[in-house]
mmCIF file of C-alpha atoms in Angstrom:
data_model
loop_
_atom_site.group_PDB
_atom_site.id
_atom_site.type_symbol
_atom_site.label_atom_id
_atom_site.label_comp_id
_atom_site.label_asym_id
_atom_site.label_seq_id
_atom_site.Cartn_x
_atom_site.Cartn_y
_atom_site.Cartn_z
ATOM 1 C CA MET A 1 -0.214 -0.073 -0.010
ATOM 2 C CA ASP A 2 2.324 2.490 0.442
ATOM 3 C CA THR A 3 3.791 2.099 -3.285
ATOM 4 C CA PHE A 4 1.550 4.025 -4.748
ATOM 5 C CA VAL A 5 0.176 6.694 -2.237
ATOM 6 C CA ALA A 6 4.290 7.396 -1.886
ATOM 7 C CA GLU A 7 4.374 7.667 -6.022
ATOM 8 C CA ARG A 8 3.041 10.740 -6.712
ATOM 9 C CA PRO A 9 0.843 13.124 -4.750
ATOM 10 C CA ALA A 10 -2.165 12.744 -6.679
ATOM 11 C CA VAL A 11 -2.538 9.520 -5.232
ATOM 12 C CA ALA A 12 -3.062 10.087 -1.802
ATOM 13 C CA THR A 13 -5.496 12.725 -2.084
ATOM 14 C CA THR A 14 -7.444 10.612 -4.961
ATOM 15 C CA LEU A 15 -7.591 7.826 -2.420
ATOM 16 C CA GLY A 16 -7.572 10.105 0.971
ATOM 17 C CA LEU A 17 -10.964 11.968 -1.212
ATOM 18 C CA CYS A 18 -12.786 8.903 -2.775
ATOM 19 C CA PHE A 19 -12.065 7.327 1.571
ATOM 20 C CA ALA A 20 -13.620 10.170 2.689
ATOM 21 C CA ILE A 21 -16.962 10.341 0.020
ATOM 22 C CA ALA A 22 -17.452 6.406 1.120
ATOM 23 C CA LEU A 23 -17.570 7.238 4.753
ATOM 24 C CA LEU A 24 -20.065 8.776 4.664
ATOM 25 C CA GLU A 25 -22.001 6.672 1.919
ATOM 26 C CA GLY A 26 -21.393 4.294 4.609
ATOM 27 C CA LEU A 27 -23.591 6.305 6.920
ATOM 28 C CA ASP A 28 -25.817 7.787 4.590
ATOM 29 C CA LEU A 29 -26.291 3.080 4.130
ATOM 30 C CA GLN A 30 -26.655 2.155 7.170
ATOM 31 C CA SER A 31 -28.146 5.602 9.447
ATOM 32 C CA VAL A 32 -31.680 4.233 8.096
ATOM 33 C CA GLY A 33 -31.764 0.614 9.529
ATOM 34 C CA VAL A 34 -29.967 2.430 12.910
ATOM 35 C CA ALA A 35 -32.182 4.552 13.380
ATOM 36 C CA ALA A 36 -35.576 2.075 11.694
ATOM 37 C CA PRO A 37 -36.900 1.444 15.572
ATOM 38 C CA ARG A 38 -37.121 4.513 16.196
ATOM 39 C CA MET A 39 -38.834 5.284 12.548
ATOM 40 C CA ALA A 40 -41.293 2.415 13.592
ATOM 41 C CA HIS A 41 -42.697 3.753 16.987
ATOM 42 C CA GLU A 42 -43.574 7.066 15.228
ATOM 43 C CA PHE A 43 -44.883 5.922 12.365
ATOM 44 C CA GLY A 44 -46.397 3.479 13.395
ATOM 45 C CA LEU A 45 -44.496 1.394 10.283
ATOM 46 C CA THR A 46 -45.866 -2.603 10.688
ATOM 47 C CA VAL A 47 -42.727 -5.366 10.011
ATOM 48 C CA SER A 48 -43.572 -4.892 6.194
ATOM 49 C CA GLN A 49 -43.381 -1.199 5.293
ATOM 50 C CA MET A 50 -40.409 -0.852 7.276
ATOM 51 C CA GLY A 51 -38.742 -3.415 5.206
ATOM 52 C CA LEU A 52 -40.107 -1.262 2.077
ATOM 53 C CA ALA A 53 -38.505 1.311 3.831
ATOM 54 C CA PHE A 54 -35.404 -0.189 3.812
ATOM 55 C CA SER A 55 -35.650 -1.106 0.215
ATOM 56 C CA ALA A 56 -36.681 2.486 -0.981
ATOM 57 C CA GLY A 57 -33.722 3.436 -1.357
ATOM 58 C CA THR A 58 -31.938 0.205 -3.049
ATOM 59 C CA PHE A 59 -35.220 1.320 -6.082
ATOM 60 C CA GLY A 60 -33.112 4.646 -7.361
ATOM 61 C CA LEU A 61 -29.170 2.405 -7.099
ATOM 62 C CA LEU A 62 -29.346 0.669 -9.603
ATOM 63 C CA PRO A 63 -30.779 4.022 -12.296
ATOM 64 C CA GLY A 64 -28.341 5.745 -10.958
ATOM 65 C CA ALA A 65 -25.406 2.908 -11.244
ATOM 66 C CA MET A 66 -25.272 2.504 -14.588
ATOM 67 C CA LEU A 67 -26.370 6.195 -15.394
ATOM 68 C CA GLY A 68 -23.399 7.130 -13.160
ATOM 69 C CA GLY A 69 -21.122 5.161 -15.074
ATOM 70 C CA TRP A 70 -22.705 5.309 -18.658
ATOM 71 C CA LEU A 71 -22.029 9.319 -17.732
ATOM 72 C CA ALA A 72 -17.958 8.693 -16.385
ATOM 73 C CA ASP A 73 -16.361 7.137 -18.997
ATOM 74 C CA ARG A 74 -18.203 10.276 -21.471
ATOM 75 C CA ILE A 75 -17.778 13.537 -19.502
ATOM 76 C CA GLY A 76 -15.187 12.295 -16.950
ATOM 77 C CA ARG A 77 -15.120 10.797 -13.781
ATOM 78 C CA LYS A 78 -14.667 13.472 -10.939
ATOM 79 C CA HIS A 79 -17.827 16.042 -12.321
ATOM 80 C CA VAL A 80 -20.483 13.051 -12.405
ATOM 81 C CA LEU A 81 -18.555 11.837 -8.520
ATOM 82 C CA ILE A 82 -19.461 15.545 -7.064
ATOM 83 C CA ALA A 83 -22.885 15.995 -8.556
ATOM 84 C CA SER A 84 -24.093 12.633 -6.839
ATOM 85 C CA VAL A 85 -22.598 13.208 -3.911
ATOM 86 C CA CYS A 86 -24.388 16.969 -3.882
ATOM 87 C CA LEU A 87 -27.552 14.613 -4.537
ATOM 88 C CA PHE A 88 -27.732 12.408 -1.660
ATOM 89 C CA GLY A 89 -25.946 14.723 0.497
ATOM 90 C CA LEU A 90 -29.717 17.068 -0.203
ATOM 91 C CA LEU A 91 -31.292 14.528 -0.072
ATOM 92 C CA SER A 92 -29.860 13.005 3.188
ATOM 93 C CA ILE A 93 -31.020 16.015 4.653
ATOM 94 C CA ALA A 94 -34.621 16.204 3.513
ATOM 95 C CA THR A 95 -34.855 12.592 4.844
ATOM 96 C CA ALA A 96 -34.907 14.326 7.775
ATOM 97 C CA GLN A 97 -37.835 16.544 6.960
ATOM 98 C CA VAL A 98 -40.026 13.997 6.308
ATOM 99 C CA SER A 99 -43.788 13.546 7.915
ATOM 100 C CA SER A 100 -45.320 10.566 6.934
ATOM 101 C CA PHE A 101 -43.842 6.911 5.856
ATOM 102 C CA ALA A 102 -44.895 7.824 2.014
ATOM 103 C CA MET A 103 -42.691 10.192 1.590
ATOM 104 C CA LEU A 104 -40.083 8.275 3.910
ATOM 105 C CA VAL A 105 -40.449 5.800 0.826
ATOM 106 C CA VAL A 106 -40.174 8.916 -1.844
ATOM 107 C CA VAL A 107 -37.252 9.940 -0.580
ATOM 108 C CA ARG A 108 -35.555 7.297 0.163
ATOM 109 C CA ALA A 109 -35.837 5.902 -3.760
ATOM 110 C CA LEU A 110 -34.306 9.734 -5.214
ATOM 111 C CA THR A 111 -31.224 9.171 -2.505
ATOM 112 C CA GLY A 112 -30.655 6.240 -4.375
ATOM 113 C CA LEU A 113 -29.403 7.795 -7.558
ATOM 114 C CA GLY A 114 -27.200 9.700 -5.936
ATOM 115 C CA LEU A 115 -25.815 6.599 -4.179
ATOM 116 C CA GLY A 116 -25.871 5.056 -6.675
ATOM 117 C CA GLY A 117 -23.971 7.530 -9.392
ATOM 118 C CA ALA A 118 -21.072 7.828 -6.557
ATOM 119 C CA MET A 119 -20.262 4.290 -6.506
ATOM 120 C CA PRO A 120 -19.120 3.558 -9.671
ATOM 121 C CA ASN A 121 -17.165 6.316 -10.815
ATOM 122 C CA LEU A 122 -15.541 6.038 -6.744
ATOM 123 C CA ILE A 123 -13.944 2.176 -8.477
ATOM 124 C CA ALA A 124 -12.662 4.103 -10.777
ATOM 125 C CA LEU A 125 -11.466 6.630 -9.866
ATOM 126 C CA SER A 126 -9.226 4.551 -7.067
ATOM 127 C CA SER A 127 -8.230 1.793 -9.534
ATOM 128 C CA GLU A 128 -6.565 4.655 -12.141
ATOM 129 C CA ALA A 129 -5.170 6.107 -9.409
ATOM 130 C CA ALA A 130 -2.353 3.318 -8.748
ATOM 131 C CA ASP A 131 -1.205 1.070 -11.052
ATOM 132 C CA ALA A 132 -2.406 -2.587 -12.470
ATOM 133 C CA ARG A 133 -0.561 -4.399 -9.013
ATOM 134 C CA SER A 134 -1.937 -2.201 -6.104
ATOM 135 C CA ARG A 135 -5.748 -1.333 -8.120
ATOM 136 C CA SER A 136 -7.291 -4.238 -5.679
ATOM 137 C CA SER A 137 -5.998 -2.799 -3.066
ATOM 138 C CA ALA A 138 -6.163 0.992 -4.424
ATOM 139 C CA VAL A 139 -9.614 -0.422 -4.062
ATOM 140 C CA ALA A 140 -9.774 -1.825 -1.199
ATOM 141 C CA VAL A 141 -8.384 1.519 1.319
ATOM 142 C CA MET A 142 -11.341 3.613 -0.554
ATOM 143 C CA TYR A 143 -14.183 0.482 -0.017
ATOM 144 C CA CYS A 144 -12.754 0.514 3.858
ATOM 145 C CA GLY A 145 -14.701 3.638 4.375
ATOM 146 C CA ILE A 146 -17.979 2.339 3.561
ATOM 147 C CA PRO A 147 -18.099 0.340 6.943
ATOM 148 C CA PHE A 148 -16.373 2.812 9.219
ATOM 149 C CA GLY A 149 -19.000 5.537 8.039
ATOM 150 C CA GLY A 150 -21.180 2.472 9.248
ATOM 151 C CA VAL A 151 -19.239 2.388 13.075
ATOM 152 C CA ILE A 152 -20.278 6.142 13.173
ATOM 153 C CA ALA A 153 -24.179 5.577 11.998
ATOM 154 C CA SER A 154 -23.971 3.345 14.417
ATOM 155 C CA VAL A 155 -22.356 5.116 17.151
ATOM 156 C CA ILE A 156 -24.842 8.011 16.815
ATOM 157 C CA GLY A 157 -27.941 5.317 17.210
ATOM 158 C CA VAL A 158 -26.201 4.426 20.331
ATOM 159 C CA LEU A 159 -25.980 7.847 22.083
ATOM 160 C CA LEU A 160 -29.501 8.902 20.827
ATOM 161 C CA ALA A 161 -31.591 8.924 23.398
ATOM 162 C CA GLY A 162 -35.404 8.098 23.664
ATOM 163 C CA ASP A 163 -37.620 6.546 21.151
ATOM 164 C CA THR A 164 -38.510 9.638 18.945
ATOM 165 C CA GLU A 165 -34.895 10.925 18.058
ATOM 166 C CA TRP A 166 -33.807 9.821 14.553
ATOM 167 C CA ARG A 167 -33.301 12.700 12.384
ATOM 168 C CA HIS A 168 -30.064 14.199 13.831
ATOM 169 C CA ILE A 169 -27.992 11.202 12.348
ATOM 170 C CA PHE A 170 -30.067 12.203 8.613
ATOM 171 C CA TYR A 171 -27.991 15.356 9.381
ATOM 172 C CA VAL A 172 -25.615 14.984 9.926
ATOM 173 C CA GLY A 173 -25.055 12.152 7.028
ATOM 174 C CA GLY A 174 -26.557 15.405 4.453
ATOM 175 C CA ILE A 175 -24.330 17.912 5.685
ATOM 176 C CA GLY A 176 -21.125 15.807 5.389
ATOM 177 C CA PRO A 177 -21.192 15.670 1.906
ATOM 178 C CA LEU A 178 -22.064 19.434 1.141
ATOM 179 C CA LEU A 179 -19.069 20.159 3.103
ATOM 180 C CA LEU A 180 -16.921 17.747 1.333
ATOM 181 C CA ALA A 181 -18.334 18.963 -2.587
ATOM 182 C CA PRO A 182 -16.570 22.354 -2.743
ATOM 183 C CA LEU A 183 -13.304 19.912 -1.620
ATOM 184 C CA LEU A 184 -13.595 18.041 -4.287
ATOM 185 C CA LEU A 185 -13.513 20.477 -7.286
ATOM 186 C CA ALA A 186 -11.063 22.036 -5.800
ATOM 187 C CA LEU A 187 -8.372 18.886 -4.792
ATOM 188 C CA LEU A 188 -10.034 16.444 -6.810
ATOM 189 C CA PRO A 189 -7.535 15.299 -10.541
ATOM 190 C CA GLU A 190 -9.157 13.639 -12.869
ATOM 191 C CA SER A 191 -8.447 10.225 -13.520
ATOM 192 C CA ARG A 192 -5.133 10.731 -15.324
ATOM 193 C CA ALA A 193 -5.877 7.320 -17.586
ATOM 194 C CA PHE A 194 -9.463 8.726 -18.595
ATOM 195 C CA LEU A 195 -7.228 12.066 -19.799
ATOM 196 C CA ASP A 196 -5.968 9.773 -21.759
ATOM 197 C CA VAL A 197 -8.141 7.669 -23.425
ATOM 198 C CA SER A 198 -10.386 10.953 -23.610
ATOM 199 C CA ALA A 199 -7.354 12.331 -25.512
ATOM 200 C CA SER A 200 -6.888 10.009 -27.664
ATOM 201 C CA GLY A 201 -9.697 10.292 -29.290
ATOM 202 C CA ALA A 202 -10.901 6.625 -30.090
ATOM 203 C CA ALA A 203 -14.488 5.839 -30.116
ATOM 204 C CA ARG A 204 -16.819 5.002 -27.011
ATOM 205 C CA PRO A 205 -17.906 1.814 -27.656
ATOM 206 C CA SER A 206 -21.484 1.004 -26.602
ATOM 207 C CA VAL A 207 -23.040 -0.827 -23.699
ATOM 208 C CA ALA A 208 -23.453 -3.720 -24.837
ATOM 209 C CA HIS A 209 -19.844 -4.331 -26.634
ATOM 210 C CA THR A 210 -19.220 -3.014 -23.738
ATOM 211 C CA LEU A 211 -20.811 -5.863 -21.872
ATOM 212 C CA PHE A 212 -21.068 -8.838 -24.118
ATOM 213 C CA GLY A 213 -18.144 -8.121 -26.871
ATOM 214 C CA GLY A 214 -14.405 -9.741 -27.088
ATOM 215 C CA ALA A 215 -15.523 -12.744 -25.991
ATOM 216 C CA ARG A 216 -16.494 -10.540 -22.814
ATOM 217 C CA THR A 217 -20.138 -12.176 -22.114
ATOM 218 C CA GLY A 218 -19.199 -14.923 -19.593
ATOM 219 C CA THR A 219 -17.494 -13.180 -17.398
ATOM 220 C CA THR A 220 -19.399 -10.296 -17.254
ATOM 221 C CA LEU A 221 -22.276 -12.178 -16.347
ATOM 222 C CA ALA A 222 -20.642 -13.607 -13.837
ATOM 223 C CA LEU A 223 -19.489 -11.098 -11.908
ATOM 224 C CA TRP A 224 -23.013 -9.630 -12.244
ATOM 225 C CA LEU A 225 -24.143 -13.010 -10.923
ATOM 226 C CA SER A 226 -21.417 -12.772 -8.022
ATOM 227 C CA TYR A 227 -22.245 -8.850 -7.284
ATOM 228 C CA PHE A 228 -26.890 -10.235 -7.045
ATOM 229 C CA CYS A 229 -26.139 -12.770 -4.324
ATOM 230 C CA THR A 230 -23.641 -11.099 -2.072
ATOM 231 C CA LEU A 231 -25.629 -8.143 -1.867
ATOM 232 C CA ILE A 232 -28.659 -10.344 -1.130
ATOM 233 C CA VAL A 233 -26.454 -10.648 2.441
ATOM 234 C CA LEU A 234 -25.113 -7.778 2.804
ATOM 235 C CA TYR A 235 -28.000 -5.376 2.865
ATOM 236 C CA PHE A 236 -30.001 -7.937 4.581
ATOM 237 C CA LEU A 237 -27.181 -7.622 7.519
ATOM 238 C CA LEU A 238 -27.097 -3.543 6.530
ATOM 239 C CA ASN A 239 -30.143 -2.783 7.689
ATOM 240 C CA TRP A 240 -31.611 -5.353 9.619
ATOM 241 C CA LEU A 241 -29.412 -6.633 12.051
ATOM 242 C CA PRO A 242 -30.264 -3.870 14.513
ATOM 243 C CA SER A 243 -33.351 -5.273 14.462
ATOM 244 C CA LEU A 244 -32.695 -8.944 14.499
ATOM 245 C CA MET A 245 -30.121 -8.229 18.049
ATOM 246 C CA ALA A 246 -34.068 -6.387 19.072
ATOM 247 C CA ALA A 247 -35.510 -9.783 18.250
ATOM 248 C CA LYS A 248 -32.711 -11.669 20.275
ATOM 249 C CA GLY A 249 -33.343 -10.083 23.492
ATOM 250 C CA LEU A 250 -30.387 -7.535 23.197
ATOM 251 C CA ALA A 251 -31.215 -3.971 24.217
ATOM 252 C CA ARG A 252 -31.243 -0.731 21.913
ATOM 253 C CA SER A 253 -27.596 -0.103 23.769
ATOM 254 C CA GLN A 254 -26.580 -3.423 22.626
ATOM 255 C CA ALA A 255 -27.769 -4.455 19.438
ATOM 256 C CA GLY A 256 -25.750 -0.810 18.595
ATOM 257 C CA ILE A 257 -22.112 -2.437 19.469
ATOM 258 C CA VAL A 258 -23.222 -5.563 18.249
ATOM 259 C CA GLN A 259 -23.669 -3.703 14.513
ATOM 260 C CA ILE A 260 -20.020 -1.377 15.733
ATOM 261 C CA PHE A 261 -18.832 -4.868 15.674
ATOM 262 C CA PHE A 262 -19.904 -5.871 12.621
ATOM 263 C CA ASN A 263 -18.991 -2.366 11.068
ATOM 264 C CA ILE A 264 -14.709 -3.082 12.590
ATOM 265 C CA GLY A 265 -14.828 -6.831 11.023
ATOM 266 C CA SER A 266 -16.206 -5.246 7.800
ATOM 267 C CA GLY A 267 -13.316 -3.168 7.355
ATOM 268 C CA LEU A 268 -10.283 -4.912 8.636
ATOM 269 C CA GLY A 269 -11.911 -7.125 6.172
ATOM 270 C CA VAL A 270 -11.967 -5.062 3.118
ATOM 271 C CA LEU A 271 -7.942 -3.794 3.493
ATOM 272 C CA GLY A 272 -6.703 -7.556 4.619
ATOM 273 C CA ILE A 273 -8.386 -9.050 1.702
ATOM 274 C CA GLY A 274 -8.333 -6.930 -0.724
ATOM 275 C CA MET A 275 -4.580 -6.888 -0.478
ATOM 276 C CA SER A 276 -4.419 -10.383 -0.552
ATOM 277 C CA MET A 277 -5.811 -9.968 -4.275
ATOM 278 C CA ASP A 278 -2.870 -8.213 -5.522
ATOM 279 C CA ARG A 279 -0.551 -10.617 -3.731
ATOM 280 C CA MET A 280 -2.474 -14.417 -4.664
ATOM 281 C CA ARG A 281 -4.504 -15.668 -7.388
ATOM 282 C CA PRO A 282 -7.899 -14.490 -6.959
ATOM 283 C CA SER A 283 -9.598 -17.524 -7.794
ATOM 284 C CA ARG A 284 -8.169 -19.228 -4.296
ATOM 285 C CA VAL A 285 -9.374 -15.199 -2.898
ATOM 286 C CA VAL A 286 -13.006 -15.590 -3.620
ATOM 287 C CA GLY A 287 -13.246 -19.542 -2.828
ATOM 288 C CA GLY A 288 -11.971 -18.546 0.426
ATOM 289 C CA MET A 289 -14.612 -15.238 1.151
ATOM 290 C CA TYR A 290 -17.690 -17.400 0.313
ATOM 291 C CA ALA A 291 -16.391 -19.884 2.318
ATOM 292 C CA GLY A 292 -16.374 -17.984 5.012
ATOM 293 C CA ILE A 293 -19.736 -15.915 4.433
ATOM 294 C CA VAL A 294 -21.645 -19.310 5.244
ATOM 295 C CA LEU A 295 -19.395 -20.280 8.484
ATOM 296 C CA SER A 296 -19.588 -16.337 9.424
ATOM 297 C CA LEU A 297 -24.004 -16.719 8.566
ATOM 298 C CA ALA A 298 -24.461 -19.989 10.512
ATOM 299 C CA ALA A 299 -22.179 -18.473 13.906
ATOM 300 C CA LEU A 300 -24.777 -15.289 13.494
ATOM 301 C CA ALA A 301 -27.651 -17.626 13.641
ATOM 302 C CA ILE A 302 -26.063 -19.841 16.293
ATOM 303 C CA ALA A 303 -24.899 -17.147 18.900
ATOM 304 C CA PRO A 304 -26.103 -16.615 22.409
ATOM 305 C CA GLY A 305 -24.846 -13.926 24.413
ATOM 306 C CA LEU A 306 -23.728 -10.751 23.642
ATOM 307 C CA VAL A 307 -20.147 -11.239 23.392
ATOM 308 C CA TRP A 308 -20.671 -14.531 20.852
ATOM 309 C CA LEU A 309 -22.936 -12.265 18.828
ATOM 310 C CA SER A 310 -20.443 -9.787 18.523
ATOM 311 C CA ALA A 311 -17.667 -12.104 17.035
ATOM 312 C CA ALA A 312 -19.937 -13.420 14.490
ATOM 313 C CA ALA A 313 -21.025 -10.042 13.775
ATOM 314 C CA PHE A 314 -17.829 -8.648 13.285
ATOM 315 C CA ALA A 315 -17.155 -12.510 10.984
ATOM 316 C CA ALA A 316 -19.599 -11.679 8.602
ATOM 317 C CA GLY A 317 -18.939 -8.462 8.305
ATOM 318 C CA MET A 318 -14.939 -9.150 7.540
ATOM 319 C CA PHE A 319 -16.550 -11.607 5.199
ATOM 320 C CA VAL A 320 -19.354 -10.279 3.301
ATOM 321 C CA VAL A 321 -17.765 -6.808 3.376
ATOM 322 C CA GLY A 322 -14.907 -7.464 2.265
ATOM 323 C CA GLY A 323 -16.115 -10.210 -0.457
ATOM 324 C CA GLN A 324 -17.744 -7.095 -2.254
ATOM 325 C CA SER A 325 -15.031 -5.214 -2.236
ATOM 326 C CA VAL A 326 -13.031 -7.558 -4.028
ATOM 327 C CA LEU A 327 -15.703 -8.494 -6.364
ATOM 328 C CA TYR A 328 -15.654 -4.235 -7.048
ATOM 329 C CA ALA A 329 -12.181 -4.731 -7.546
ATOM 330 C CA LEU A 330 -12.015 -7.556 -9.856
ATOM 331 C CA ALA A 331 -15.361 -5.479 -11.818
ATOM 332 C CA ALA A 332 -12.109 -2.528 -12.640
ATOM 333 C CA MET A 333 -9.965 -4.955 -13.381
ATOM 334 C CA TYR A 334 -11.254 -6.958 -15.746
ATOM 335 C CA TYR A 335 -13.211 -4.129 -17.480
ATOM 336 C CA PRO A 336 -10.466 -1.309 -19.907
ATOM 337 C CA THR A 337 -10.270 2.532 -19.233
ATOM 338 C CA ALA A 338 -12.964 3.023 -21.567
ATOM 339 C CA MET A 339 -15.496 1.230 -20.482
ATOM 340 C CA ARG A 340 -14.071 0.552 -17.427
ATOM 341 C CA GLY A 341 -17.236 3.414 -15.749
ATOM 342 C CA THR A 342 -20.176 1.654 -17.826
ATOM 343 C CA GLY A 343 -18.263 -1.976 -16.663
ATOM 344 C CA VAL A 344 -18.719 -1.176 -12.700
ATOM 345 C CA GLY A 345 -20.992 0.803 -13.204
ATOM 346 C CA SER A 346 -23.574 -2.203 -14.265
ATOM 347 C CA ALA A 347 -22.547 -4.678 -12.066
ATOM 348 C CA VAL A 348 -23.052 -2.196 -9.962
ATOM 349 C CA ALA A 349 -26.433 -2.008 -10.882
ATOM 350 C CA VAL A 350 -27.258 -5.389 -11.404
ATOM 351 C CA GLY A 351 -25.455 -5.977 -7.891
ATOM 352 C CA ARG A 352 -28.720 -3.175 -6.835
ATOM 353 C CA LEU A 353 -31.620 -6.100 -7.458
ATOM 354 C CA GLY A 354 -30.086 -7.959 -4.744
ATOM 355 C CA SER A 355 -29.933 -5.678 -2.002
ATOM 356 C CA VAL A 356 -33.454 -4.518 -3.272
ATOM 357 C CA VAL A 357 -34.271 -8.122 -2.845
ATOM 358 C CA GLY A 358 -32.633 -8.846 0.045
ATOM 359 C CA PRO A 359 -34.679 -6.193 3.111
ATOM 360 C CA LEU A 360 -37.758 -7.365 1.213
ATOM 361 C CA ALA A 361 -37.537 -10.983 1.440
ATOM 362 C CA ALA A 362 -36.473 -10.665 5.292
ATOM 363 C CA ALA A 363 -39.560 -8.402 6.142
ATOM 364 C CA GLU A 364 -41.740 -11.034 4.408
#
């Protein structure tokens, strides 16, 4: 990791700013799960309505990821990313202003457009900032901001007292991106790889050619399936973990502690598994990752008490979230610069179908 950070100041700047955005994305993504018990109390929500509220944000992620990735290959990663950050910041603040369940669903769906548009550009900028030997590590450094943002959301949830105080978390999650936007405009460099491709005047490949041309069909479909299945599990845990811990008899503060351990494990897993991708055969890393997912989820289902539940949540975060970062790195490695935004964006978008299915299925 020190190698690619030291190569150019622009690399450290890019990764630092991308990490900060990912941190705010992670905060927003887990805000609804943390605030859910208080939302349910205020609005009188049923379990199925809570599932719809959880999935509302992910509905916007799919078109947001597709559009954000496609635009990134045409007008650049930086400006699409800044627009996405401003959008999800404003709509996070709007979430704190809702006064009904219907408004909550609409605002969260629109928030997903900004969140979805940001992720393909974060992946592209991070991977293109580093050399080919360090791309998985670069994506891991960026992506570990997601679980650490979840830690912030969990801490805010633990600190909030009472059954009605939930809006503060969305104010924090909305003001942060808006404060960060001017720094992105002033300090974030555009991807050099993108600028080089643009200067060459090469024709932009179509979406169909990007995804299925040049014998890419099999790999594209395999990436889509992996994203879909992994994000079913990930978003189920992101949205329902506090409620599941409450159902096991844990107090709200104890459920927050379990979620904090989940996010700490996630951050360590992202860094550890991501860096392993640069040093080991990817097939071995991916195989070990999925074995770890199965075992950790089984442990989470049967673990008794706060200590064992915290340990199981730590392992689940390590393998589920760490595994998702590996998939992001794989997509960034597979698609060339001219089509990287579109390729990664399409995989993220298909994966978002899983992120919709997970919370909804759990509510049934």
